[in-house]
Amino acid sequence: MSFLEDVFQTADEIKQNEEKFKSAVGASFHQLDVLVRPYLGEAQNAILSEILEGLVAPIAESSFEIGYSSAMQTFAEAAVALEAGSHGQQ
């Protein structure tokens, strides 16, 4: 696989994982809105929103960092392979 193919494949995988994460978070929030929030008062709902924001943001950031690290590793491996192939042809 060429370096550019690796780049585009990794970018596509990161995008797919991001979409899966957003979908899972959205489904969880929908269940929360239907099952829990109607039984809470305004203040309790506000507190719950703050708690959820505090939980989701670090998870999203961590997921991005993992995906970014994986992408950088893939790019580095592809660059090494490309360079090795370049030296082998000379």
PDB file of C-alpha atoms in Angstrom:
ATOM      1  CA  MET A   1       0.000   0.000   0.000  1.00  0.00           C
ATOM      2  CA  SER A   2       1.344   3.418  -0.868  1.00  0.00           C
ATOM      3  CA  PHE A   3       1.964   6.148   1.651  1.00  0.00           C
ATOM      4  CA  LEU A   4      -0.970   8.215   0.374  1.00  0.00           C
ATOM      5  CA  GLU A   5      -3.297   5.218   0.530  1.00  0.00           C
ATOM      6  CA  ASP A   6      -2.245   4.711   4.166  1.00  0.00           C
ATOM      7  CA  VAL A   7      -2.906   8.375   4.905  1.00  0.00           C
ATOM      8  CA  PHE A   8      -6.371   8.328   3.363  1.00  0.00           C
ATOM      9  CA  GLN A   9      -7.291   4.980   4.902  1.00  0.00           C
ATOM     10  CA  THR A  10      -6.242   6.149   8.369  1.00  0.00           C
ATOM     11  CA  ALA A  11      -8.112   9.431   7.938  1.00  0.00           C
ATOM     12  CA  ASP A  12     -11.222   7.499   6.910  1.00  0.00           C
ATOM     13  CA  GLU A  13     -10.906   5.206   9.936  1.00  0.00           C
ATOM     14  CA  ILE A  14     -10.577   8.186  12.282  1.00  0.00           C
ATOM     15  CA  LYS A  15     -13.643   9.814  10.705  1.00  0.00           C
ATOM     16  CA  GLN A  16     -15.662   6.572  10.987  1.00  0.00           C
ATOM     17  CA  ASN A  17     -14.716   6.165  14.640  1.00  0.00           C
ATOM     18  CA  GLU A  18     -15.610   9.786  15.323  1.00  0.00           C
ATOM     19  CA  GLU A  19     -19.034   9.251  13.738  1.00  0.00           C
ATOM     20  CA  LYS A  20     -19.582   6.050  15.767  1.00  0.00           C
ATOM     21  CA  PHE A  21     -18.680   7.901  18.962  1.00  0.00           C
ATOM     22  CA  LYS A  22     -21.029  10.791  18.149  1.00  0.00           C
ATOM     23  CA  SER A  23     -23.812   8.336  17.346  1.00  0.00           C
ATOM     24  CA  ALA A  24     -23.317   6.416  20.604  1.00  0.00           C
ATOM     25  CA  VAL A  25     -23.266   9.630  22.642  1.00  0.00           C
ATOM     26  CA  GLY A  26     -26.372  10.872  20.850  1.00  0.00           C
ATOM     27  CA  ALA A  27     -28.230   7.613  21.513  1.00  0.00           C
ATOM     28  CA  SER A  28     -27.236   7.719  25.186  1.00  0.00           C
ATOM     29  CA  PHE A  29     -28.385  11.315  25.546  1.00  0.00           C
ATOM     30  CA  HIS A  30     -31.687  10.469  23.854  1.00  0.00           C
ATOM     31  CA  GLN A  31     -32.273   7.613  26.303  1.00  0.00           C
ATOM     32  CA  LEU A  32     -31.393   9.929  29.176  1.00  0.00           C
ATOM     33  CA  ASP A  33     -33.792  12.591  27.889  1.00  0.00           C
ATOM     34  CA  VAL A  34     -36.629  10.073  27.620  1.00  0.00           C
ATOM     35  CA  LEU A  35     -36.026   7.952  30.709  1.00  0.00           C
ATOM     36  CA  VAL A  36     -34.514  10.261  33.326  1.00  0.00           C
ATOM     37  CA  ARG A  37     -34.859  13.971  32.646  1.00  0.00           C
ATOM     38  CA  PRO A  38     -38.696  14.108  32.848  1.00  0.00           C
ATOM     39  CA  TYR A  39     -38.459  13.023  36.483  1.00  0.00           C
ATOM     40  CA  LEU A  40     -35.848  15.606  37.481  1.00  0.00           C
ATOM     41  CA  GLY A  41     -36.351  19.199  38.463  1.00  0.00           C
ATOM     42  CA  GLU A  42     -34.811  22.112  36.573  1.00  0.00           C
ATOM     43  CA  ALA A  43     -31.853  22.394  38.953  1.00  0.00           C
ATOM     44  CA  GLN A  44     -31.228  18.642  38.838  1.00  0.00           C
ATOM     45  CA  ASN A  45     -31.311  18.678  35.041  1.00  0.00           C
ATOM     46  CA  ALA A  46     -28.801  21.539  34.998  1.00  0.00           C
ATOM     47  CA  ILE A  47     -26.482  19.642  37.342  1.00  0.00           C
ATOM     48  CA  LEU A  48     -26.852  16.472  35.258  1.00  0.00           C
ATOM     49  CA  SER A  49     -25.948  18.440  32.116  1.00  0.00           C
ATOM     50  CA  GLU A  50     -22.798  19.784  33.777  1.00  0.00           C
ATOM     51  CA  ILE A  51     -21.798  16.301  34.930  1.00  0.00           C
ATOM     52  CA  LEU A  52     -22.326  14.831  31.465  1.00  0.00           C
ATOM     53  CA  GLU A  53     -20.334  17.595  29.796  1.00  0.00           C
ATOM     54  CA  GLY A  54     -17.540  16.914  32.269  1.00  0.00           C
ATOM     55  CA  LEU A  55     -17.592  13.227  31.378  1.00  0.00           C
ATOM     56  CA  VAL A  56     -18.020  13.407  27.607  1.00  0.00           C
ATOM     57  CA  ALA A  57     -15.408  16.082  26.852  1.00  0.00           C
ATOM     58  CA  PRO A  58     -12.439  14.129  28.318  1.00  0.00           C
ATOM     59  CA  ILE A  59     -13.604  10.921  26.632  1.00  0.00           C
ATOM     60  CA  ALA A  60     -13.886  12.671  23.276  1.00  0.00           C
ATOM     61  CA  GLU A  61     -10.470  14.265  23.743  1.00  0.00           C
ATOM     62  CA  SER A  62      -8.921  10.950  24.730  1.00  0.00           C
ATOM     63  CA  SER A  63     -10.498   9.206  21.745  1.00  0.00           C
ATOM     64  CA  PHE A  64      -9.110  11.870  19.435  1.00  0.00           C
ATOM     65  CA  GLU A  65      -5.640  11.551  20.964  1.00  0.00           C
ATOM     66  CA  ILE A  66      -5.708   7.773  20.532  1.00  0.00           C
ATOM     67  CA  GLY A  67      -6.818   8.135  16.909  1.00  0.00           C
ATOM     68  CA  TYR A  68      -4.232  10.840  16.261  1.00  0.00           C
ATOM     69  CA  SER A  69      -1.444   8.743  17.794  1.00  0.00           C
ATOM     70  CA  SER A  70      -2.495   5.746  15.745  1.00  0.00           C
ATOM     71  CA  ALA A  71      -2.555   7.869  12.603  1.00  0.00           C
ATOM     72  CA  MET A  72       0.887   9.301  13.287  1.00  0.00           C
ATOM     73  CA  GLN A  73       2.269   5.799  13.888  1.00  0.00           C
ATOM     74  CA  THR A  74       0.737   4.581  10.625  1.00  0.00           C
ATOM     75  CA  PHE A  75       2.171   7.572   8.763  1.00  0.00           C
ATOM     76  CA  ALA A  76       5.613   7.015  10.297  1.00  0.00           C
ATOM     77  CA  GLU A  77       5.575   3.325   9.354  1.00  0.00           C
ATOM     78  CA  ALA A  78       4.468   4.174   5.832  1.00  0.00           C
ATOM     79  CA  ALA A  79       7.200   6.794   5.522  1.00  0.00           C
ATOM     80  CA  VAL A  80       9.836   4.292   6.701  1.00  0.00           C
ATOM     81  CA  ALA A  81       8.548   1.712   4.221  1.00  0.00           C
ATOM     82  CA  LEU A  82       8.498   4.323   1.456  1.00  0.00           C
ATOM     83  CA  GLU A  83      12.018   5.434   2.298  1.00  0.00           C
ATOM     84  CA  ALA A  84      13.246   1.835   2.438  1.00  0.00           C
ATOM     85  CA  GLY A  85      11.695   1.183  -0.951  1.00  0.00           C
ATOM     86  CA  SER A  86      13.290   4.345  -2.304  1.00  0.00           C
ATOM     87  CA  HIS A  87      16.743   3.292  -1.046  1.00  0.00           C
ATOM     88  CA  GLY A  88      16.252  -0.199  -2.437  1.00  0.00           C
ATOM     89  CA  GLN A  89      15.583   1.152  -5.924  1.00  0.00           C
ATOM     90  CA  GLN A  90      18.736   3.270  -5.983  1.00  0.00           C
TER      91      GLN A  90
END
